mmCIF file as gemmi writes it, N, C-alpha and C atoms, coordinates in Angstrom:
data_model
loop_
_atom_site.group_PDB
_atom_site.id
_atom_site.type_symbol
_atom_site.label_atom_id
_atom_site.label_alt_id
_atom_site.label_comp_id
_atom_site.label_asym_id
_atom_site.label_entity_id
_atom_site.label_seq_id
_atom_site.pdbx_PDB_ins_code
_atom_site.Cartn_x
_atom_site.Cartn_y
_atom_site.Cartn_z
_atom_site.occupancy
_atom_site.B_iso_or_equiv
_atom_site.pdbx_formal_charge
_atom_site.auth_seq_id
_atom_site.auth_asym_id
_atom_site.pdbx_PDB_model_num
ATOM 1 N N . MET Axp A 1 ? 0.84 -1.188 0 1 0 ? 1 A 1
ATOM 2 C CA . MET Axp A 1 ? 0 0 0 1 0 ? 1 A 1
ATOM 3 C C . MET Axp A 1 ? 0.879 1.243 0 1 0 ? 1 A 1
ATOM 4 N N . CYS Axp A 2 ? 0.534 2.218 -0.76 1 0 ? 2 A 1
ATOM 5 C CA . CYS Axp A 2 ? 1.243 3.498 -0.815 1 0 ? 2 A 1
ATOM 6 C C . CYS Axp A 2 ? 2.71 3.315 -1.153 1 0 ? 2 A 1
ATOM 7 N N . ARG Axp A 3 ? 2.999 2.55 -2.154 1 0 ? 3 A 1
ATOM 8 C CA . ARG Axp A 3 ? 4.393 2.283 -2.507 1 0 ? 3 A 1
ATOM 9 C C . ARG Axp A 3 ? 5.135 3.525 -2.956 1 0 ? 3 A 1
ATOM 10 N N . SER Axp A 4 ? 4.438 4.559 -3.371 1 0 ? 4 A 1
ATOM 11 C CA . SER Axp A 4 ? 5.132 5.761 -3.825 1 0 ? 4 A 1
ATOM 12 C C . SER Axp A 4 ? 5.526 6.678 -2.671 1 0 ? 4 A 1
ATOM 13 N N . ILE Axp A 5 ? 5.112 6.359 -1.464 1 0 ? 5 A 1
ATOM 14 C CA . ILE Axp A 5 ? 5.534 7.149 -0.305 1 0 ? 5 A 1
ATOM 15 C C . ILE Axp A 5 ? 6.928 6.682 0.089 1 0 ? 5 A 1
ATOM 16 N N . LYS Axp A 6 ? 7.872 7.614 0.128 1 0 ? 6 A 1
ATOM 17 C CA . LYS Axp A 6 ? 9.247 7.247 0.447 1 0 ? 6 A 1
ATOM 18 C C . LYS Axp A 6 ? 9.523 7.393 1.943 1 0 ? 6 A 1
ATOM 19 N N . THR Axp A 7 ? 10.552 6.723 2.384 1 0 ? 7 A 1
ATOM 20 C CA . THR Axp A 7 ? 10.981 6.826 3.777 1 0 ? 7 A 1
ATOM 21 C C . THR Axp A 7 ? 11.465 8.244 4.044 1 0 ? 7 A 1
ATOM 22 N N . LEU Axp A 8 ? 10.998 8.829 5.141 1 0 ? 8 A 1
ATOM 23 C CA . LEU Axp A 8 ? 11.351 10.218 5.457 1 0 ? 8 A 1
ATOM 24 C C . LEU Axp A 8 ? 12.269 10.349 6.666 1 0 ? 8 A 1
ATOM 25 N N . ARG Axp A 9 ? 12.578 9.254 7.341 1 0 ? 9 A 1
ATOM 26 C CA . ARG Axp A 9 ? 13.391 9.388 8.544 1 0 ? 9 A 1
ATOM 27 C C . ARG Axp A 9 ? 14.877 9.402 8.219 1 0 ? 9 A 1
ATOM 28 N N . ALA Axp A 10 ? 15.605 10.065 9.083 1 0 ? 10 A 1
ATOM 29 C CA . ALA Axp A 10 ? 17.067 10.073 8.974 1 0 ? 10 A 1
ATOM 30 C C . ALA Axp A 10 ? 17.584 8.716 9.412 1 0 ? 10 A 1
ATOM 31 N N . PRO Axp A 11 ? 18.665 8.244 8.935 1 0 ? 11 A 1
ATOM 32 C CA . PRO Axp A 11 ? 19.549 8.846 7.934 1 0 ? 11 A 1
ATOM 33 C C . PRO Axp A 11 ? 19.156 8.52 6.503 1 0 ? 11 A 1
ATOM 34 N N . VAL Axp A 12 ? 18.066 7.804 6.299 1 0 ? 12 A 1
ATOM 35 C CA . VAL Axp A 12 ? 17.643 7.44 4.943 1 0 ? 12 A 1
ATOM 36 C C . VAL Axp A 12 ? 17.403 8.699 4.116 1 0 ? 12 A 1
ATOM 37 N N . THR Axp A 13 ? 16.697 9.646 4.672 1 0 ? 13 A 1
ATOM 38 C CA . THR Axp A 13 ? 16.426 10.924 4.012 1 0 ? 13 A 1
ATOM 39 C C . THR Axp A 13 ? 16.863 12.034 4.957 1 0 ? 13 A 1
ATOM 40 N N . PRO Axp A 14 ? 18.053 12.582 4.758 1 0 ? 14 A 1
ATOM 41 C CA . PRO Axp A 14 ? 18.595 13.538 5.724 1 0 ? 14 A 1
ATOM 42 C C . PRO Axp A 14 ? 17.904 14.906 5.757 1 0 ? 14 A 1
ATOM 43 N N . ASP Axp A 15 ? 17.398 15.378 4.64 1 0 ? 15 A 1
ATOM 44 C CA . ASP Axp A 15 ? 16.821 16.726 4.585 1 0 ? 15 A 1
ATOM 45 C C . ASP Axp A 15 ? 15.348 16.669 4.21 1 0 ? 15 A 1
ATOM 46 N N . VAL Axp A 16 ? 14.506 16.408 5.195 1 0 ? 16 A 1
ATOM 47 C CA . VAL Axp A 16 ? 13.066 16.315 4.949 1 0 ? 16 A 1
ATOM 48 C C . VAL Axp A 16 ? 12.451 17.695 5.125 1 0 ? 16 A 1
ATOM 49 N N . ARG Axp A 17 ? 11.69 18.114 4.143 1 0 ? 17 A 1
ATOM 50 C CA . ARG Axp A 17 ? 11.009 19.405 4.195 1 0 ? 17 A 1
ATOM 51 C C . ARG Axp A 17 ? 9.546 19.195 4.547 1 0 ? 17 A 1
ATOM 52 N N . ASP Axp A 18 ? 8.881 20.246 4.989 1 0 ? 18 A 1
ATOM 53 C CA . ASP Axp A 18 ? 7.449 20.166 5.292 1 0 ? 18 A 1
ATOM 54 C C . ASP Axp A 18 ? 6.659 19.715 4.064 1 0 ? 18 A 1
ATOM 55 N N . GLU Axp A 19 ? 7.1 20.124 2.879 1 0 ? 19 A 1
ATOM 56 C CA . GLU Axp A 19 ? 6.42 19.732 1.648 1 0 ? 19 A 1
ATOM 57 C C . GLU Axp A 19 ? 6.476 18.21 1.456 1 0 ? 19 A 1
ATOM 58 N N . ASP Axp A 20 ? 7.599 17.593 1.85 1 0 ? 20 A 1
ATOM 59 C CA . ASP Axp A 20 ? 7.737 16.14 1.731 1 0 ? 20 A 1
ATOM 60 C C . ASP Axp A 20 ? 6.763 15.425 2.673 1 0 ? 20 A 1
ATOM 61 N N . ILE Axp A 21 ? 6.653 15.948 3.881 1 0 ? 21 A 1
ATOM 62 C CA . ILE Axp A 21 ? 5.764 15.341 4.877 1 0 ? 21 A 1
ATOM 63 C C . ILE Axp A 21 ? 4.309 15.488 4.438 1 0 ? 21 A 1
ATOM 64 N N . ARG Axp A 22 ? 3.948 16.66 3.964 1 0 ? 22 A 1
ATOM 65 C CA . ARG Axp A 22 ? 2.569 16.874 3.511 1 0 ? 22 A 1
ATOM 66 C C . ARG Axp A 22 ? 2.246 16.031 2.287 1 0 ? 22 A 1
ATOM 67 N N . ALA Axp A 23 ? 3.192 15.9 1.373 1 0 ? 23 A 1
ATOM 68 C CA . ALA Axp A 23 ? 2.968 15.081 0.177 1 0 ? 23 A 1
ATOM 69 C C . ALA Axp A 23 ? 2.721 13.623 0.557 1 0 ? 23 A 1
ATOM 70 N N . ALA Axp A 24 ? 3.461 13.114 1.534 1 0 ? 24 A 1
ATOM 71 C CA . ALA Axp A 24 ? 3.258 11.74 1.997 1 0 ? 24 A 1
ATOM 72 C C . ALA Axp A 24 ? 1.879 11.593 2.639 1 0 ? 24 A 1
ATOM 73 N N . ALA Axp A 25 ? 1.472 12.583 3.432 1 0 ? 25 A 1
ATOM 74 C CA . ALA Axp A 25 ? 0.159 12.548 4.078 1 0 ? 25 A 1
ATOM 75 C C . ALA Axp A 25 ? -0.955 12.584 3.035 1 0 ? 25 A 1
ATOM 76 N N . LEU Axp A 26 ? -0.799 13.427 2.034 1 0 ? 26 A 1
ATOM 77 C CA . LEU Axp A 26 ? -1.793 13.525 0.96 1 0 ? 26 A 1
ATOM 78 C C . LEU Axp A 26 ? -1.898 12.198 0.207 1 0 ? 26 A 1
ATOM 79 N N . GLN Axp A 27 ? -0.757 11.594 -0.09 1 0 ? 27 A 1
ATOM 80 C CA . GLN Axp A 27 ? -0.748 10.315 -0.793 1 0 ? 27 A 1
ATOM 81 C C . GLN Axp A 27 ? -1.47 9.249 0.027 1 0 ? 27 A 1
ATOM 82 N N . TYR Axp A 28 ? -1.228 9.249 1.328 1 0 ? 28 A 1
ATOM 83 C CA . TYR Axp A 28 ? -1.872 8.283 2.223 1 0 ? 28 A 1
ATOM 84 C C . TYR Axp A 28 ? -3.394 8.476 2.233 1 0 ? 28 A 1
ATOM 85 N N . VAL Axp A 29 ? -3.84 9.711 2.389 1 0 ? 29 A 1
ATOM 86 C CA . VAL Axp A 29 ? -5.284 9.988 2.439 1 0 ? 29 A 1
ATOM 87 C C . VAL Axp A 29 ? -5.945 9.628 1.108 1 0 ? 29 A 1
ATOM 88 N N . ARG Axp A 30 ? -5.266 9.917 0.007 1 0 ? 30 A 1
ATOM 89 C CA . ARG Axp A 30 ? -5.811 9.537 -1.297 1 0 ? 30 A 1
ATOM 90 C C . ARG Axp A 30 ? -5.976 8.027 -1.402 1 0 ? 30 A 1
ATOM 91 N N . LYS Axp A 31 ? -4.964 7.287 -0.955 1 0 ? 31 A 1
ATOM 92 C CA . LYS Axp A 31 ? -4.999 5.827 -1.046 1 0 ? 31 A 1
ATOM 93 C C . LYS Axp A 31 ? -6.099 5.255 -0.164 1 0 ? 31 A 1
ATOM 94 N N . VAL Axp A 32 ? -6.164 5.705 1.079 1 0 ? 32 A 1
ATOM 95 C CA . VAL Axp A 32 ? -7.136 5.174 2.025 1 0 ? 32 A 1
ATOM 96 C C . VAL Axp A 32 ? -8.569 5.531 1.618 1 0 ? 32 A 1
ATOM 97 N N . SER Axp A 33 ? -8.775 6.764 1.174 1 0 ? 33 A 1
ATOM 98 C CA . SER Axp A 33 ? -10.129 7.197 0.813 1 0 ? 33 A 1
ATOM 99 C C . SER Axp A 33 ? -10.569 6.686 -0.551 1 0 ? 33 A 1
ATOM 100 N N . GLY Axp A 34 ? -9.608 6.417 -1.425 1 0 ? 34 A 1
ATOM 101 C CA . GLY Axp A 34 ? -9.948 6.008 -2.777 1 0 ? 34 A 1
ATOM 102 C C . GLY Axp A 34 ? -10.258 7.174 -3.695 1 0 ? 34 A 1
ATOM 103 N N . PHE Axp A 35 ? -10.022 8.398 -3.222 1 0 ? 35 A 1
ATOM 104 C CA . PHE Axp A 35 ? -10.281 9.598 -4.015 1 0 ? 35 A 1
ATOM 105 C C . PHE Axp A 35 ? -8.992 10.365 -4.259 1 0 ? 35 A 1
ATOM 106 N N . ARG Axp A 36 ? -8.718 10.644 -5.527 1 0 ? 36 A 1
ATOM 107 C CA . ARG Axp A 36 ? -7.581 11.513 -5.842 1 0 ? 36 A 1
ATOM 108 C C . ARG Axp A 36 ? -7.949 12.955 -5.501 1 0 ? 36 A 1
ATOM 109 N N . ALA Axp A 37 ? -9.167 13.315 -5.858 1 0 ? 37 A 1
ATOM 110 C CA . ALA Axp A 37 ? -9.708 14.638 -5.55 1 0 ? 37 A 1
ATOM 111 C C . ALA Axp A 37 ? -11.129 14.413 -5.04 1 0 ? 37 A 1
ATOM 112 N N . PRO Axp A 38 ? -11.393 14.734 -3.784 1 0 ? 38 A 1
ATOM 113 C CA . PRO Axp A 38 ? -12.716 14.479 -3.227 1 0 ? 38 A 1
ATOM 114 C C . PRO Axp A 38 ? -13.773 15.427 -3.79 1 0 ? 38 A 1
ATOM 115 N N . ALA Axp A 39 ? -15.014 14.987 -3.709 1 0 ? 39 A 1
ATOM 116 C CA . ALA Axp A 39 ? -16.136 15.854 -4.085 1 0 ? 39 A 1
ATOM 117 C C . ALA Axp A 39 ? -16.207 17.016 -3.095 1 0 ? 39 A 1
ATOM 118 N N . ALA Axp A 40 ? -16.87 18.056 -3.497 1 0 ? 40 A 1
ATOM 119 C CA . ALA Axp A 40 ? -16.96 19.261 -2.672 1 0 ? 40 A 1
ATOM 120 C C . ALA Axp A 40 ? -17.479 18.956 -1.267 1 0 ? 40 A 1
ATOM 121 N N . HIS Axp A 41 ? -18.444 18.039 -1.14 1 0 ? 41 A 1
ATOM 122 C CA . HIS Axp A 41 ? -19.006 17.747 0.18 1 0 ? 41 A 1
ATOM 123 C C . HIS Axp A 41 ? -18.047 16.942 1.061 1 0 ? 41 A 1
ATOM 124 N N . ASN Axp A 42 ? -16.954 16.424 0.502 1 0 ? 42 A 1
ATOM 125 C CA . ASN Axp A 42 ? -15.953 15.709 1.292 1 0 ? 42 A 1
ATOM 126 C C . ASN Axp A 42 ? -14.637 16.47 1.429 1 0 ? 42 A 1
ATOM 127 N N . GLN Axp A 43 ? -14.529 17.622 0.791 1 0 ? 43 A 1
ATOM 128 C CA . GLN Axp A 43 ? -13.265 18.355 0.76 1 0 ? 43 A 1
ATOM 129 C C . GLN Axp A 43 ? -12.761 18.723 2.153 1 0 ? 43 A 1
ATOM 130 N N . ALA Axp A 44 ? -13.622 19.206 3.011 1 0 ? 44 A 1
ATOM 131 C CA . ALA Axp A 44 ? -13.193 19.657 4.342 1 0 ? 44 A 1
ATOM 132 C C . ALA Axp A 44 ? -12.631 18.499 5.167 1 0 ? 44 A 1
ATOM 133 N N . VAL Axp A 45 ? -13.322 17.367 5.171 1 0 ? 45 A 1
ATOM 134 C CA . VAL Axp A 45 ? -12.848 16.232 5.956 1 0 ? 45 A 1
ATOM 135 C C . VAL Axp A 45 ? -11.571 15.645 5.348 1 0 ? 45 A 1
ATOM 136 N N . PHE Axp A 46 ? -11.464 15.659 4.032 1 0 ? 46 A 1
ATOM 137 C CA . PHE Axp A 46 ? -10.265 15.206 3.334 1 0 ? 46 A 1
ATOM 138 C C . PHE Axp A 46 ? -9.072 16.085 3.727 1 0 ? 46 A 1
ATOM 139 N N . ASP Axp A 47 ? -9.24 17.405 3.648 1 0 ? 47 A 1
ATOM 140 C CA . ASP Axp A 47 ? -8.181 18.345 3.996 1 0 ? 47 A 1
ATOM 141 C C . ASP Axp A 47 ? -7.791 18.23 5.469 1 0 ? 47 A 1
ATOM 142 N N . GLN Axp A 48 ? -8.778 18.041 6.344 1 0 ? 48 A 1
ATOM 143 C CA . GLN Axp A 48 ? -8.507 17.889 7.763 1 0 ? 48 A 1
ATOM 144 C C . GLN Axp A 48 ? -7.669 16.635 8.014 1 0 ? 48 A 1
ATOM 145 N N . ALA Axp A 49 ? -7.999 15.554 7.335 1 0 ? 49 A 1
ATOM 146 C CA . ALA Axp A 49 ? -7.235 14.312 7.488 1 0 ? 49 A 1
ATOM 147 C C . ALA Axp A 49 ? -5.788 14.518 7.044 1 0 ? 49 A 1
ATOM 148 N N . VAL Axp A 50 ? -5.585 15.209 5.943 1 0 ? 50 A 1
ATOM 149 C CA . VAL Axp A 50 ? -4.225 15.473 5.459 1 0 ? 50 A 1
ATOM 150 C C . VAL Axp A 50 ? -3.456 16.274 6.5 1 0 ? 50 A 1
ATOM 151 N N . GLU Axp A 51 ? -4.068 17.294 7.069 1 0 ? 51 A 1
ATOM 152 C CA . GLU Axp A 51 ? -3.383 18.118 8.068 1 0 ? 51 A 1
ATOM 153 C C . GLU Axp A 51 ? -3.06 17.324 9.334 1 0 ? 51 A 1
ATOM 154 N N . GLU Axp A 52 ? -3.989 16.498 9.783 1 0 ? 52 A 1
ATOM 155 C CA . GLU Axp A 52 ? -3.753 15.698 10.988 1 0 ? 52 A 1
ATOM 156 C C . GLU Axp A 52 ? -2.652 14.662 10.77 1 0 ? 52 A 1
ATOM 157 N N . ILE Axp A 53 ? -2.638 14.039 9.61 1 0 ? 53 A 1
ATOM 158 C CA . ILE Axp A 53 ? -1.602 13.057 9.316 1 0 ? 53 A 1
ATOM 159 C C . ILE Axp A 53 ? -0.254 13.743 9.121 1 0 ? 53 A 1
ATOM 160 N N . THR Axp A 54 ? -0.26 14.926 8.535 1 0 ? 54 A 1
ATOM 161 C CA . THR Axp A 54 ? 0.969 15.709 8.414 1 0 ? 54 A 1
ATOM 162 C C . THR Axp A 54 ? 1.536 16 9.796 1 0 ? 54 A 1
ATOM 163 N N . ALA Axp A 55 ? 0.695 16.447 10.717 1 0 ? 55 A 1
ATOM 164 C CA . ALA Axp A 55 ? 1.145 16.752 12.084 1 0 ? 55 A 1
ATOM 165 C C . ALA Axp A 55 ? 1.642 15.5 12.794 1 0 ? 55 A 1
ATOM 166 N N . ALA Axp A 56 ? 0.918 14.395 12.645 1 0 ? 56 A 1
ATOM 167 C CA . ALA Axp A 56 ? 1.329 13.141 13.286 1 0 ? 56 A 1
ATOM 168 C C . ALA Axp A 56 ? 2.663 12.657 12.727 1 0 ? 56 A 1
ATOM 169 N N . THR Axp A 57 ? 2.862 12.807 11.431 1 0 ? 57 A 1
ATOM 170 C CA . THR Axp A 57 ? 4.122 12.393 10.811 1 0 ? 57 A 1
ATOM 171 C C . THR Axp A 57 ? 5.265 13.274 11.276 1 0 ? 57 A 1
ATOM 172 N N . ARG Axp A 58 ? 5.026 14.569 11.346 1 0 ? 58 A 1
ATOM 173 C CA . ARG Axp A 58 ? 6.049 15.503 11.842 1 0 ? 58 A 1
ATOM 174 C C . ARG Axp A 58 ? 6.44 15.135 13.274 1 0 ? 58 A 1
ATOM 175 N N . HIS Axp A 59 ? 5.459 14.83 14.104 1 0 ? 59 A 1
ATOM 176 C CA . HIS Axp A 59 ? 5.709 14.435 15.492 1 0 ? 59 A 1
ATOM 177 C C . HIS Axp A 59 ? 6.509 13.135 15.537 1 0 ? 59 A 1
ATOM 178 N N . LEU Axp A 60 ? 6.107 12.157 14.743 1 0 ? 60 A 1
ATOM 179 C CA . LEU Axp A 60 ? 6.809 10.877 14.702 1 0 ? 60 A 1
ATOM 180 C C . LEU Axp A 60 ? 8.274 11.073 14.323 1 0 ? 60 A 1
ATOM 181 N N . LEU Axp A 61 ? 8.534 11.813 13.253 1 0 ? 61 A 1
ATOM 182 C CA . LEU Axp A 61 ? 9.906 12.018 12.8 1 0 ? 61 A 1
ATOM 183 C C . LEU Axp A 61 ? 10.734 12.796 13.814 1 0 ? 61 A 1
ATOM 184 N N . ALA Axp A 62 ? 10.103 13.709 14.525 1 0 ? 62 A 1
ATOM 185 C CA . ALA Axp A 62 ? 10.813 14.503 15.523 1 0 ? 62 A 1
ATOM 186 C C . ALA Axp A 62 ? 11.194 13.702 16.754 1 0 ? 62 A 1
ATOM 187 N N . HIS Axp A 63 ? 10.47 12.619 17.01 1 0 ? 63 A 1
ATOM 188 C CA . HIS Axp A 63 ? 10.687 11.876 18.252 1 0 ? 63 A 1
ATOM 189 C C . HIS Axp A 63 ? 11.25 10.473 18.071 1 0 ? 63 A 1
ATOM 190 N N . LEU Axp A 64 ? 11.454 10.042 16.849 1 0 ? 64 A 1
ATOM 191 C CA . LEU Axp A 64 ? 12.064 8.734 16.625 1 0 ? 64 A 1
ATOM 192 C C . LEU Axp A 64 ? 13.504 8.732 17.12 1 0 ? 64 A 1
ATOM 193 N N . GLU Axp A 65 ? 13.904 7.654 17.716 1 0 ? 65 A 1
ATOM 194 C CA . GLU Axp A 65 ? 15.304 7.462 18.084 1 0 ? 65 A 1
ATOM 195 C C . GLU Axp A 65 ? 15.816 6.307 17.242 1 0 ? 65 A 1
ATOM 196 N N . VAL Axp A 66 ? 16.791 6.609 16.41 1 0 ? 66 A 1
ATOM 197 C CA . VAL Axp A 66 ? 17.338 5.608 15.499 1 0 ? 66 A 1
ATOM 198 C C . VAL Axp A 66 ? 18.638 5.088 16.092 1 0 ? 66 A 1
ATOM 199 N N . ARG Axp A 67 ? 18.648 3.817 16.434 1 0 ? 67 A 1
ATOM 200 C CA . ARG Axp A 67 ? 19.836 3.206 17.018 1 0 ? 67 A 1
ATOM 201 C C . ARG Axp A 67 ? 20.954 3.158 15.994 1 0 ? 67 A 1
ATOM 202 N N . GLY Axp A 68 ? 22.172 3.352 16.503 1 0 ? 68 A 1
ATOM 203 C CA . GLY Axp A 68 ? 23.336 3.3 15.628 1 0 ? 68 A 1
ATOM 204 C C . GLY Axp A 68 ? 23.559 4.565 14.845 1 0 ? 68 A 1
ATOM 205 N N . SER Axp A 69 ? 22.836 5.627 15.165 1 0 ? 69 A 1
ATOM 206 C CA . SER Axp A 69 ? 23.021 6.882 14.445 1 0 ? 69 A 1
ATOM 207 C C . SER Axp A 69 ? 23.589 7.974 15.344 1 0 ? 69 A 1
ATOM 208 N N . GLY Axp A 70 ? 24.281 7.565 16.385 1 0 ? 70 A 1
ATOM 209 C CA . GLY Axp A 70 ? 24.927 8.554 17.248 1 0 ? 70 A 1
ATOM 210 C C . GLY Axp A 70 ? 24.085 9.005 18.413 1 0 ? 70 A 1
ATOM 211 N N . GLY Axp A 71 ? 23.264 8.118 18.964 1 0 ? 71 A 1
ATOM 212 C CA . GLY Axp A 71 ? 22.55 8.447 20.182 1 0 ? 71 A 1
ATOM 213 C C . GLY Axp A 71 ? 21.147 8.975 19.991 1 0 ? 71 A 1
ATOM 214 N N . GLY Axp A 72 ? 20.568 8.788 18.841 1 0 ? 72 A 1
ATOM 215 C CA . GLY Axp A 72 ? 19.186 9.215 18.658 1 0 ? 72 A 1
ATOM 216 C C . GLY Axp A 72 ? 19.1 10.463 17.812 1 0 ? 72 A 1
ATOM 217 N N . GLU Axp A 73 ? 18.417 10.375 16.769 1 0 ? 73 A 1
ATOM 218 C CA . GLU Axp A 73 ? 18.241 11.444 15.819 1 0 ? 73 A 1
ATOM 219 C C . GLU Axp A 73 ? 16.946 12.152 16.168 1 0 ? 73 A 1
ATOM 220 N N . ARG Axp A 74 ? 16.997 13.42 16.408 1 0 ? 74 A 1
ATOM 221 C CA . ARG Axp A 74 ? 15.772 14.178 16.7 1 0 ? 74 A 1
ATOM 222 C C . ARG Axp A 74 ? 15.652 15.326 15.737 1 0 ? 74 A 1
ATOM 223 N N . ARG Axp A 75 ? 14.434 15.534 15.295 1 0 ? 75 A 1
ATOM 224 C CA . ARG Axp A 75 ? 14.147 16.673 14.396 1 0 ? 75 A 1
ATOM 225 C C . ARG Axp A 75 ? 13.062 17.515 15.051 1 0 ? 75 A 1
ATOM 226 N N . GLY Axp A 76 ? 13.107 18.769 14.784 1 0 ? 76 A 1
ATOM 227 C CA . GLY Axp A 76 ? 12.131 19.579 15.439 1 0 ? 76 A 1
ATOM 228 C C . GLY Axp A 76 ? 11.364 20.412 14.564 1 0 ? 76 A 1
């Protein structure tokens, strides 16, 4: 599922931008919902899901500790 979403954690991807995180969240919501572009009556909930997943992904990447990478990689 979502094979086009790339790994965003360090050291695999050292320079992750907010655009990368949002693009991954958008791809996920599209895959799960089955809609590339939602109808107008679903747009708000679709956009909200993208924002929530973006925030959750940002939090995850900021708090992951990767063993063997010098004591834990943190992003903020």
